[in-house]
CSV table of N, CA, C and O in Angstrom, one decimal:
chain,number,residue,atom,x,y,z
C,1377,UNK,N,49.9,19.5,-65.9
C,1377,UNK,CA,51.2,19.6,-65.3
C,1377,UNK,C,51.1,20.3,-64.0
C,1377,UNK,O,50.6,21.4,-63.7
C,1378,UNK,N,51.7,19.5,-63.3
C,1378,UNK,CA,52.2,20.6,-61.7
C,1378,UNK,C,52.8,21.5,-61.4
C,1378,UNK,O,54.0,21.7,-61.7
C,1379,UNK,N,52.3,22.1,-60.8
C,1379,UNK,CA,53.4,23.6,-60.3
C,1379,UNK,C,54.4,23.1,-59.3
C,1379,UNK,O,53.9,22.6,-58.3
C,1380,UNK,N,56.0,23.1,-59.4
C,1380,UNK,CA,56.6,22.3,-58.0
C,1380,UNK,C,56.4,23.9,-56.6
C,1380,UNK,O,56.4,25.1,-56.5
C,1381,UNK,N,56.4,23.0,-56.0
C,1381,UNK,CA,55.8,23.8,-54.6
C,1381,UNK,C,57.3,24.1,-53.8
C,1381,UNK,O,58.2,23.2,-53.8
C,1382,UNK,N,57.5,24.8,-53.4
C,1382,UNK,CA,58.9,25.4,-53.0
C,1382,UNK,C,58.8,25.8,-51.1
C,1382,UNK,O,58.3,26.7,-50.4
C,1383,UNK,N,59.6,24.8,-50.9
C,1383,UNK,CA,59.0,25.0,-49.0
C,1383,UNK,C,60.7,25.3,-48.9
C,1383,UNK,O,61.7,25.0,-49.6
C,1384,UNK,N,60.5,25.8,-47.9
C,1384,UNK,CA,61.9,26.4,-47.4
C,1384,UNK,C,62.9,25.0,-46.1
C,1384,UNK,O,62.4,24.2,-45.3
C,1385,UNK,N,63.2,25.1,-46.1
C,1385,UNK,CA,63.6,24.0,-45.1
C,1385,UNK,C,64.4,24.9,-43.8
C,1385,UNK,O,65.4,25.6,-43.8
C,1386,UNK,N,63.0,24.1,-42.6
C,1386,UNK,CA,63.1,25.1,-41.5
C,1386,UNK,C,63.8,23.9,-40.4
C,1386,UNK,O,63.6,22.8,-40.7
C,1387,UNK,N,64.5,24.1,-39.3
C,1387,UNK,CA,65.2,23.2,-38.0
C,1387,UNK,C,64.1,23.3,-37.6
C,1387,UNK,O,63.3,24.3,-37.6
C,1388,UNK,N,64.0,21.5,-37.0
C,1388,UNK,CA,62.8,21.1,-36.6
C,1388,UNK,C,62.7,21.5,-34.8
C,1388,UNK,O,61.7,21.3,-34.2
C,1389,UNK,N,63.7,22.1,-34.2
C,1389,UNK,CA,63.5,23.1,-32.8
C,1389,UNK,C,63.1,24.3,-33.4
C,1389,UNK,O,63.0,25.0,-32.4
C,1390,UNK,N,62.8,24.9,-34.2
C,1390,UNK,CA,62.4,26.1,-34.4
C,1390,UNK,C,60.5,26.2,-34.7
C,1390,UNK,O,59.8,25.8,-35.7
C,1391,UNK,N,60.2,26.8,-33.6
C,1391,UNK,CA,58.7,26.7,-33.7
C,1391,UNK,C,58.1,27.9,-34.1
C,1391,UNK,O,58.5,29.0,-33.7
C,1392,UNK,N,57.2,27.8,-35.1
C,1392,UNK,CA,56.5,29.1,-35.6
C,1392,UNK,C,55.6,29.8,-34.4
C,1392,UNK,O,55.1,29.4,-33.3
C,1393,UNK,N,55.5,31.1,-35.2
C,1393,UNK,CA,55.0,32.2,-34.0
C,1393,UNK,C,53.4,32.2,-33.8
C,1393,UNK,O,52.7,32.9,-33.1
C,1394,UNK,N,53.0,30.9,-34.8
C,1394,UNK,CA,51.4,31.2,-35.0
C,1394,UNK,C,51.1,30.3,-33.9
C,1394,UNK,O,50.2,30.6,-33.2
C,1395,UNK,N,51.7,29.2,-33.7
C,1395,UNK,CA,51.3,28.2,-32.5
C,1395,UNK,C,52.0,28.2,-31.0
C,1395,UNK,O,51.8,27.4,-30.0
C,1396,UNK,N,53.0,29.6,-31.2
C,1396,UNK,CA,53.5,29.1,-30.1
C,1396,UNK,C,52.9,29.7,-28.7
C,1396,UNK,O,52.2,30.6,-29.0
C,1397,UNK,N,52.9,29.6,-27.8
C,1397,UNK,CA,52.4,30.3,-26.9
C,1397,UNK,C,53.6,32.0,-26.1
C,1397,UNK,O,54.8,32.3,-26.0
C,1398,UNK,N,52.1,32.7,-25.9
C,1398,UNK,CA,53.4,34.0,-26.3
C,1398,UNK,C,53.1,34.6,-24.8
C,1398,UNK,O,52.0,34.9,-24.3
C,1399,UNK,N,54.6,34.8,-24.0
C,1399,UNK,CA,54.7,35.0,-22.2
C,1399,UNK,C,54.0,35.7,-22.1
C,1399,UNK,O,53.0,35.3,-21.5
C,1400,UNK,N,53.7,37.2,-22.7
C,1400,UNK,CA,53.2,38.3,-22.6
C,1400,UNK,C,51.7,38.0,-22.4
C,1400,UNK,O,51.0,38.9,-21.8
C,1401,UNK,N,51.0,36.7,-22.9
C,1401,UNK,CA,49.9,36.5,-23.0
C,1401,UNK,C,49.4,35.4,-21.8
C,1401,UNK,O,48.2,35.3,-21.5
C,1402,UNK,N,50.1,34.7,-21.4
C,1402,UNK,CA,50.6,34.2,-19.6
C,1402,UNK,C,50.7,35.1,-18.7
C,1402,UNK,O,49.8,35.0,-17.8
C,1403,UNK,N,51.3,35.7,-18.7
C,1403,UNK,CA,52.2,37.0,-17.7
C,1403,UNK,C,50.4,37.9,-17.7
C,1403,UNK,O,49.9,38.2,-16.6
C,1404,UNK,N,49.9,38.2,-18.8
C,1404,UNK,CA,48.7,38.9,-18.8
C,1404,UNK,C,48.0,38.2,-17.7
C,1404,UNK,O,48.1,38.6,-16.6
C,1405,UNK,N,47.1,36.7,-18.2
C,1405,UNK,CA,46.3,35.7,-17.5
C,1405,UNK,C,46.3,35.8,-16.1
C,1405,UNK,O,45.3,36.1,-15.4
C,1406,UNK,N,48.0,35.6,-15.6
C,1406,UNK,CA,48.4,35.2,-14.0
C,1406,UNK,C,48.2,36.3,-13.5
C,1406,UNK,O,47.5,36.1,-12.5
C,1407,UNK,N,48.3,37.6,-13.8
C,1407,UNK,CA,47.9,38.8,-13.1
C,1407,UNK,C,46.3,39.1,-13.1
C,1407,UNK,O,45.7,39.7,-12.1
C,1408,UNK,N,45.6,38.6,-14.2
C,1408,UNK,CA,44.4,38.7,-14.2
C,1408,UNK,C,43.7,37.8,-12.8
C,1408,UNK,O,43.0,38.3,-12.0
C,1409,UNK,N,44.1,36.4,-12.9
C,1409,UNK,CA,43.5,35.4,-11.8
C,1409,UNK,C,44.1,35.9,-10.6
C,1409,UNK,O,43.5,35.6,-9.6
C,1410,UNK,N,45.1,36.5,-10.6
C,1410,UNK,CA,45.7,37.0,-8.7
C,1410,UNK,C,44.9,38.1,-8.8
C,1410,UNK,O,44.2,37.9,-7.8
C,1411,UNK,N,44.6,38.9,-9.2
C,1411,UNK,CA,43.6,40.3,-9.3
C,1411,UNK,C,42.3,39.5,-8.9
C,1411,UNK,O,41.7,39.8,-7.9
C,1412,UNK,N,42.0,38.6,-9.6
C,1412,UNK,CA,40.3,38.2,-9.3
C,1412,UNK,C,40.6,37.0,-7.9
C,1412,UNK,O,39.6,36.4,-7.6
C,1413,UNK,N,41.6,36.8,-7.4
C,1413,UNK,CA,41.4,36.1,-6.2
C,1413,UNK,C,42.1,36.8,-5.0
C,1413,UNK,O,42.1,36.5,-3.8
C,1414,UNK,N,42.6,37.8,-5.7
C,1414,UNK,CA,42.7,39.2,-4.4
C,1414,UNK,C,41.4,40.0,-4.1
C,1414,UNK,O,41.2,40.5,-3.0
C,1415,UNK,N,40.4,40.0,-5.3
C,1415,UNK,CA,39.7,40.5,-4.8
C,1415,UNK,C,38.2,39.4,-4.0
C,1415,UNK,O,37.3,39.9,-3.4
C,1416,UNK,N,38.4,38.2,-4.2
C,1416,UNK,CA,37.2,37.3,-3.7
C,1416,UNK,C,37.6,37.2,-1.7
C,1416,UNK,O,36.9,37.1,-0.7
C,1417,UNK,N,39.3,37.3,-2.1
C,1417,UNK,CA,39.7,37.4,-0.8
C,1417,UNK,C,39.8,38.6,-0.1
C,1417,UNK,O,40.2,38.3,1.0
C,1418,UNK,N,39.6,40.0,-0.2
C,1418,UNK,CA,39.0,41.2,0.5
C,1418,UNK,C,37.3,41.3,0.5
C,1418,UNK,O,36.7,42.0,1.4
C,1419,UNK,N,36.7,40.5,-0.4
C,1419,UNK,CA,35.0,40.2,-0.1
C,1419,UNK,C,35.1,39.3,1.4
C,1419,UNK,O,34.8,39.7,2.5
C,1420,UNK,N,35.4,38.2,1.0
C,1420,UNK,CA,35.5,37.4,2.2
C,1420,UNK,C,35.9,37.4,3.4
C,1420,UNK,O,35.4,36.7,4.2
C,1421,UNK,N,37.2,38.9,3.6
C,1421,UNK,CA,37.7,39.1,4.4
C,1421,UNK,C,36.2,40.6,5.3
C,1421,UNK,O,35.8,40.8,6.5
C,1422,UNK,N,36.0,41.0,4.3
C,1422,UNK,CA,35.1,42.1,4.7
C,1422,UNK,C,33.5,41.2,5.2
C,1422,UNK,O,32.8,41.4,6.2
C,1423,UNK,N,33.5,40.6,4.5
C,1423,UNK,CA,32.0,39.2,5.6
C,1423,UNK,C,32.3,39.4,6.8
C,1423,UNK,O,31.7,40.0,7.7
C,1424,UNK,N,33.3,38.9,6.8
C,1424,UNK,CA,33.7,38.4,7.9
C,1424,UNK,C,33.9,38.8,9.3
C,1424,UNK,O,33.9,38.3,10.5
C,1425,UNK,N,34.2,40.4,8.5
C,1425,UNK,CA,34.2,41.6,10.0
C,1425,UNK,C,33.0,41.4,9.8
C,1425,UNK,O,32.6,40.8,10.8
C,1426,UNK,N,32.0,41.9,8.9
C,1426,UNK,CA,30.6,42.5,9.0
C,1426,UNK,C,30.0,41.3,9.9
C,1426,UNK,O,29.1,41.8,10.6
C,1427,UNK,N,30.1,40.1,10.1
C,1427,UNK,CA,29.3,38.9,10.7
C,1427,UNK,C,30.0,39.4,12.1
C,1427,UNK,O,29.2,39.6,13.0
C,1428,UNK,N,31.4,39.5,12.4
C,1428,UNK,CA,31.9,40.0,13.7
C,1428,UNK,C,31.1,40.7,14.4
C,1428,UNK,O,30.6,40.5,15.5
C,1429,UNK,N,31.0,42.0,13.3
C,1429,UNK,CA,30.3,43.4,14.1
C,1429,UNK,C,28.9,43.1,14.2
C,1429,UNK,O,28.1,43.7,15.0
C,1430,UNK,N,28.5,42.4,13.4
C,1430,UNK,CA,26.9,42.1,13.9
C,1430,UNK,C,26.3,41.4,15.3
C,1430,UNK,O,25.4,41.6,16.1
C,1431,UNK,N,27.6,40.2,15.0
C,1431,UNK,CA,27.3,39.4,16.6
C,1431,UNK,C,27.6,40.7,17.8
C,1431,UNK,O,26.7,41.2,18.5
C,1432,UNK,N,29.1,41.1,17.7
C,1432,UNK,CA,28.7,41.6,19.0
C,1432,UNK,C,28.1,43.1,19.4
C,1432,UNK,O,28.3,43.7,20.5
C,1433,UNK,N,27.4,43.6,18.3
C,1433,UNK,CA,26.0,44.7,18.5
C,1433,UNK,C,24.4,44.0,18.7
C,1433,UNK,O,23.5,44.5,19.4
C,1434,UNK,N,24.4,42.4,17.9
C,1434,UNK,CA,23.7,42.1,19.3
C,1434,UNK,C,23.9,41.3,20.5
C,1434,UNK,O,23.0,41.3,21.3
C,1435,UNK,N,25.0,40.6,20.9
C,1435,UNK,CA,25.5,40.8,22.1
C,1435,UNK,C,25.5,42.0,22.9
C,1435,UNK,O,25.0,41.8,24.0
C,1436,UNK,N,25.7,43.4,22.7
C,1436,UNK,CA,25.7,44.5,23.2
C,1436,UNK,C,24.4,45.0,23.5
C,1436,UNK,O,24.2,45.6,24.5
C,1437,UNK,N,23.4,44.7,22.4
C,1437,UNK,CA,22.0,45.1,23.0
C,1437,UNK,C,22.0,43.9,23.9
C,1437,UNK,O,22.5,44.3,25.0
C,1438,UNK,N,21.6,42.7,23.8
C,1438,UNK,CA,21.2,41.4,24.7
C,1438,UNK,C,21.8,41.9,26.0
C,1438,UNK,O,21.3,41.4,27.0
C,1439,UNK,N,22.5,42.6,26.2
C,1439,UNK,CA,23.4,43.0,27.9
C,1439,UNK,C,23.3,43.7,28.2
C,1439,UNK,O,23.3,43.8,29.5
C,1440,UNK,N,23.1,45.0,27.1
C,1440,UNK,CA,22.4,46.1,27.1
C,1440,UNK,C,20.5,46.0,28.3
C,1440,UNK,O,20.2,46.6,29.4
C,1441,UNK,N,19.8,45.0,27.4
C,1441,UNK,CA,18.6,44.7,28.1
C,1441,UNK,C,18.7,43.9,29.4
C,1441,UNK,O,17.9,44.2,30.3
C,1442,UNK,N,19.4,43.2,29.3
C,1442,UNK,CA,19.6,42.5,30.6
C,1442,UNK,C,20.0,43.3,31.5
C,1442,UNK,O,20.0,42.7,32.7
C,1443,UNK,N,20.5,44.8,31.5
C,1443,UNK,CA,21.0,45.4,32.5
C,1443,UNK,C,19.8,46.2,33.0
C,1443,UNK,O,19.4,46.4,34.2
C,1444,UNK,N,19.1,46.8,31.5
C,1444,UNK,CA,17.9,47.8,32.1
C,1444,UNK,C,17.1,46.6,33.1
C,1444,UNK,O,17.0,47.1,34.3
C,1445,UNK,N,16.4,45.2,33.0
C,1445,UNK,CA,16.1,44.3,33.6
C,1445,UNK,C,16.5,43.9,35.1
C,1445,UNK,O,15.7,43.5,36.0
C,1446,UNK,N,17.9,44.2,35.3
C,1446,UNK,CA,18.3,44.2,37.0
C,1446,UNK,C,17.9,44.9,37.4
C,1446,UNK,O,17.0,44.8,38.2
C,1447,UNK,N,18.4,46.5,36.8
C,1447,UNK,CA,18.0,47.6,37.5
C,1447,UNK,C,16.7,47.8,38.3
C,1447,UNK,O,16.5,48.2,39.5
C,1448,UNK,N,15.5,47.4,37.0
C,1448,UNK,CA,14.3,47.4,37.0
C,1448,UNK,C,13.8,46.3,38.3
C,1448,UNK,O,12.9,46.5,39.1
C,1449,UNK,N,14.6,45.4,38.2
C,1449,UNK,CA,14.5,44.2,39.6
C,1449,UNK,C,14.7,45.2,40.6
C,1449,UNK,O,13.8,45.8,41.2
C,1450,UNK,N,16.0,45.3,40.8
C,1450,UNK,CA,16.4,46.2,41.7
C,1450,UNK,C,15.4,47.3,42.5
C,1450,UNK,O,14.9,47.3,43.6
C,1451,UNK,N,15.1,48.4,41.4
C,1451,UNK,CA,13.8,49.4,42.0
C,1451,UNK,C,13.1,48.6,42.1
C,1451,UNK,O,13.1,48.5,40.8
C,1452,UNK,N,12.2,47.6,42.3
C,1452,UNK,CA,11.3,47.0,42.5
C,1452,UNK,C,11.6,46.5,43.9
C,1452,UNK,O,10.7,46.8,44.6
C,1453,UNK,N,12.5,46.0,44.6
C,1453,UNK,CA,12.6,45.3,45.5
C,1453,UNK,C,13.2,46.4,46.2
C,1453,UNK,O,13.3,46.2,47.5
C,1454,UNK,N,13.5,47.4,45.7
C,1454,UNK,CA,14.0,48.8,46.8
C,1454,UNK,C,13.1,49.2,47.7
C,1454,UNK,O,12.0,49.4,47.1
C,1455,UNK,N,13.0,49.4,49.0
C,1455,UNK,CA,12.5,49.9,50.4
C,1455,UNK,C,12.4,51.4,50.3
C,1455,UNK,O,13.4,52.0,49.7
C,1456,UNK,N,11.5,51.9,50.6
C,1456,UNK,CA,11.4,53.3,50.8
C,1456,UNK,C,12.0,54.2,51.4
C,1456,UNK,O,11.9,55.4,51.1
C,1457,UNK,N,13.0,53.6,52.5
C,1457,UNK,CA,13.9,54.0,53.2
C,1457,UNK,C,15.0,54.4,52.0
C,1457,UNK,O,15.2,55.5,51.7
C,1458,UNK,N,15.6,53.0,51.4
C,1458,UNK,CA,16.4,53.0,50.6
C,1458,UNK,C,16.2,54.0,49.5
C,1458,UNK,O,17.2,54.6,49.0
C,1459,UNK,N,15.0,54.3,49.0
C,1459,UNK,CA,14.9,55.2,47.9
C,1459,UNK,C,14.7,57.0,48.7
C,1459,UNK,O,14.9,58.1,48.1
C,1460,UNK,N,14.6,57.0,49.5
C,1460,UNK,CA,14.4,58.4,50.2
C,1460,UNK,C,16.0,59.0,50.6
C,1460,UNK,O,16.4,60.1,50.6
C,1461,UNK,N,16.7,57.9,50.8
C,1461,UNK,CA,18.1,58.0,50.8
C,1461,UNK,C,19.0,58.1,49.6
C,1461,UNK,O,20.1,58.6,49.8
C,1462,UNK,N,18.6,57.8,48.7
C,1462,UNK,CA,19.3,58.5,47.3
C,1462,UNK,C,18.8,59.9,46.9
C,1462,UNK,O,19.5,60.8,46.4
C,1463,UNK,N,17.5,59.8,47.1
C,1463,UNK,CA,16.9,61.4,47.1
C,1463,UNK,C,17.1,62.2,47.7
C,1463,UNK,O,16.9,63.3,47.4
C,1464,UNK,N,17.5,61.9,48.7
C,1464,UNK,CA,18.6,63.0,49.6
C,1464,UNK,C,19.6,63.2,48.8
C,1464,UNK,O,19.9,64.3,48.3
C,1465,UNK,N,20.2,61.7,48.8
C,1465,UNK,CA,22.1,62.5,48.4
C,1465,UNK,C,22.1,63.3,46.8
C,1465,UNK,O,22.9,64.0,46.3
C,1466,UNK,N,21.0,62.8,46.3
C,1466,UNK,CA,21.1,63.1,44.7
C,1466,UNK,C,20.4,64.6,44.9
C,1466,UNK,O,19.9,65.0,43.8
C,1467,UNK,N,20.3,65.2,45.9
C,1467,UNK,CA,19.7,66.3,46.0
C,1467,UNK,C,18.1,66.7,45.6
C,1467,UNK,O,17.7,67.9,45.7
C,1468,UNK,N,17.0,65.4,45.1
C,1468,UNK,CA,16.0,65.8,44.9
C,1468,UNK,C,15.2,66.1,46.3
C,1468,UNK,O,15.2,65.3,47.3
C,1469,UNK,N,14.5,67.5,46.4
C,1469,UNK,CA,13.4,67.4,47.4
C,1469,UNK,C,12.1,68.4,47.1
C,1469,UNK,O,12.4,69.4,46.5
C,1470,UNK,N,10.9,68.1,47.4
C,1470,UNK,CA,10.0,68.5,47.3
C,1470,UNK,C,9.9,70.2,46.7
C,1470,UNK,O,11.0,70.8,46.9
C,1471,UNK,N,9.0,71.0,46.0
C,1471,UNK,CA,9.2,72.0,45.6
C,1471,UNK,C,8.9,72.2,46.7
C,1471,UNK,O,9.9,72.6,47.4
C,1472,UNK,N,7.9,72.2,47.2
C,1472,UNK,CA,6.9,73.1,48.1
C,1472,UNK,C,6.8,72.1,49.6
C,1472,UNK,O,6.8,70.9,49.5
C,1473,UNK,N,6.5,72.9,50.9
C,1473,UNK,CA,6.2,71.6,52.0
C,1473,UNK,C,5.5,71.3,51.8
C,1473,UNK,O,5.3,70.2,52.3
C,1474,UNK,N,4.1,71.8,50.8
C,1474,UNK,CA,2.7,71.6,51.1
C,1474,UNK,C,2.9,70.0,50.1
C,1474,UNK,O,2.1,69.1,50.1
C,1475,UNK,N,4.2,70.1,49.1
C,1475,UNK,CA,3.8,68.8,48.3
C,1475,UNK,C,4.2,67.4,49.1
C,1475,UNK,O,3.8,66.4,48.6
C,1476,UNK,N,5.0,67.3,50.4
C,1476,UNK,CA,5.1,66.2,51.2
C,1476,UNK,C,3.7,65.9,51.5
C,1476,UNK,O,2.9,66.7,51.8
C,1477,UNK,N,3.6,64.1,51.4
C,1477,UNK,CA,2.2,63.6,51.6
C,1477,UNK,C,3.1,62.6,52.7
C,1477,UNK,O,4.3,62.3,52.5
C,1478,UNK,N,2.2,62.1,53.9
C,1478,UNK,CA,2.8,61.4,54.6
C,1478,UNK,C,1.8,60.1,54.2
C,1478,UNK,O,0.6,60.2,54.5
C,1479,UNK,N,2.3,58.7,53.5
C,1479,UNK,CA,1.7,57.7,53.8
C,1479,UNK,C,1.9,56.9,55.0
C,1479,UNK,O,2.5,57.2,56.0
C,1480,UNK,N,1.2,56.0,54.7
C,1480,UNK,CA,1.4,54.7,55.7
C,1480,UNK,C,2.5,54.2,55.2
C,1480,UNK,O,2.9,54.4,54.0
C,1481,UNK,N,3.2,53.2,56.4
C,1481,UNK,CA,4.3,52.1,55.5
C,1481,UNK,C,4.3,50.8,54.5
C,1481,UNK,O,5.1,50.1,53.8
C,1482,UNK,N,2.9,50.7,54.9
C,1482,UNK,CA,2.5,49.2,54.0
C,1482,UNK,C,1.7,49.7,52.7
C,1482,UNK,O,1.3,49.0,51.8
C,1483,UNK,N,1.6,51.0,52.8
C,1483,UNK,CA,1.1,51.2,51.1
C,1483,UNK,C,1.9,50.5,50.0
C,1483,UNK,O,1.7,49.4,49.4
C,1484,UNK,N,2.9,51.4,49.9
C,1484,UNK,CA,4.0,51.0,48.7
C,1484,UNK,C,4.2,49.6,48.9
C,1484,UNK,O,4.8,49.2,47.9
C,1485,UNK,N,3.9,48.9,49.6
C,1485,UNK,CA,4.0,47.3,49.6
C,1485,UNK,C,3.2,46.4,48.9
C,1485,UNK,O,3.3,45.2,49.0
């Protein structure tokens, strides 16, 4: 003999709590994925300076060298006139007279 089975009779809009999906557990999720794509977007944003600041420190050296290189041009093609003339104005002169050497003019050439 059978046991009769006793079901309650439920409205078929009424959804049980075991299948339904629960906000609190959504609302969790979407904060989770804005949190992990806030933070992929401050990684990315921080590259991005760091690639900035790298180019232009070496930009800064590269012009950096290129300047010591004129200069270096520069005294090289400088006249002894021209260099005895900044040693004046810049105030360097000989300690002693005895350290004046008189060359010729075509040495330094």
């Amino acid at each position: 003999m059978m046991k009769p089975v006793w079901r309650h009779s439920v409205p078929s809009w009424h959804i049980s709590t075991a299948r339904s999906i629960q906000p609190g557990w959504v609302l969790g999720a979407i904060l989770l994925l804005a949190m992990l794509l806030l933070e992929v977007w401050q990684q990315s944003a921080v590259a991005s300076l760091s690639l900035r600041a790298g180019t232009a420190n070496d930009q800064l050296k590269r012009t950096s060298n290129e300047l010591e290189w004129t200069r270096a041009q520069l005294d090289r093609n400088a006249t002894r006139a021209e260099v005895g003339s900044l040693a004046f104005s810049a105030g360097v002169r000989p300690g002693d007279a005895a350290q004046v050497v008189g060359l010729p003019s075509d040495y330094l050439e």
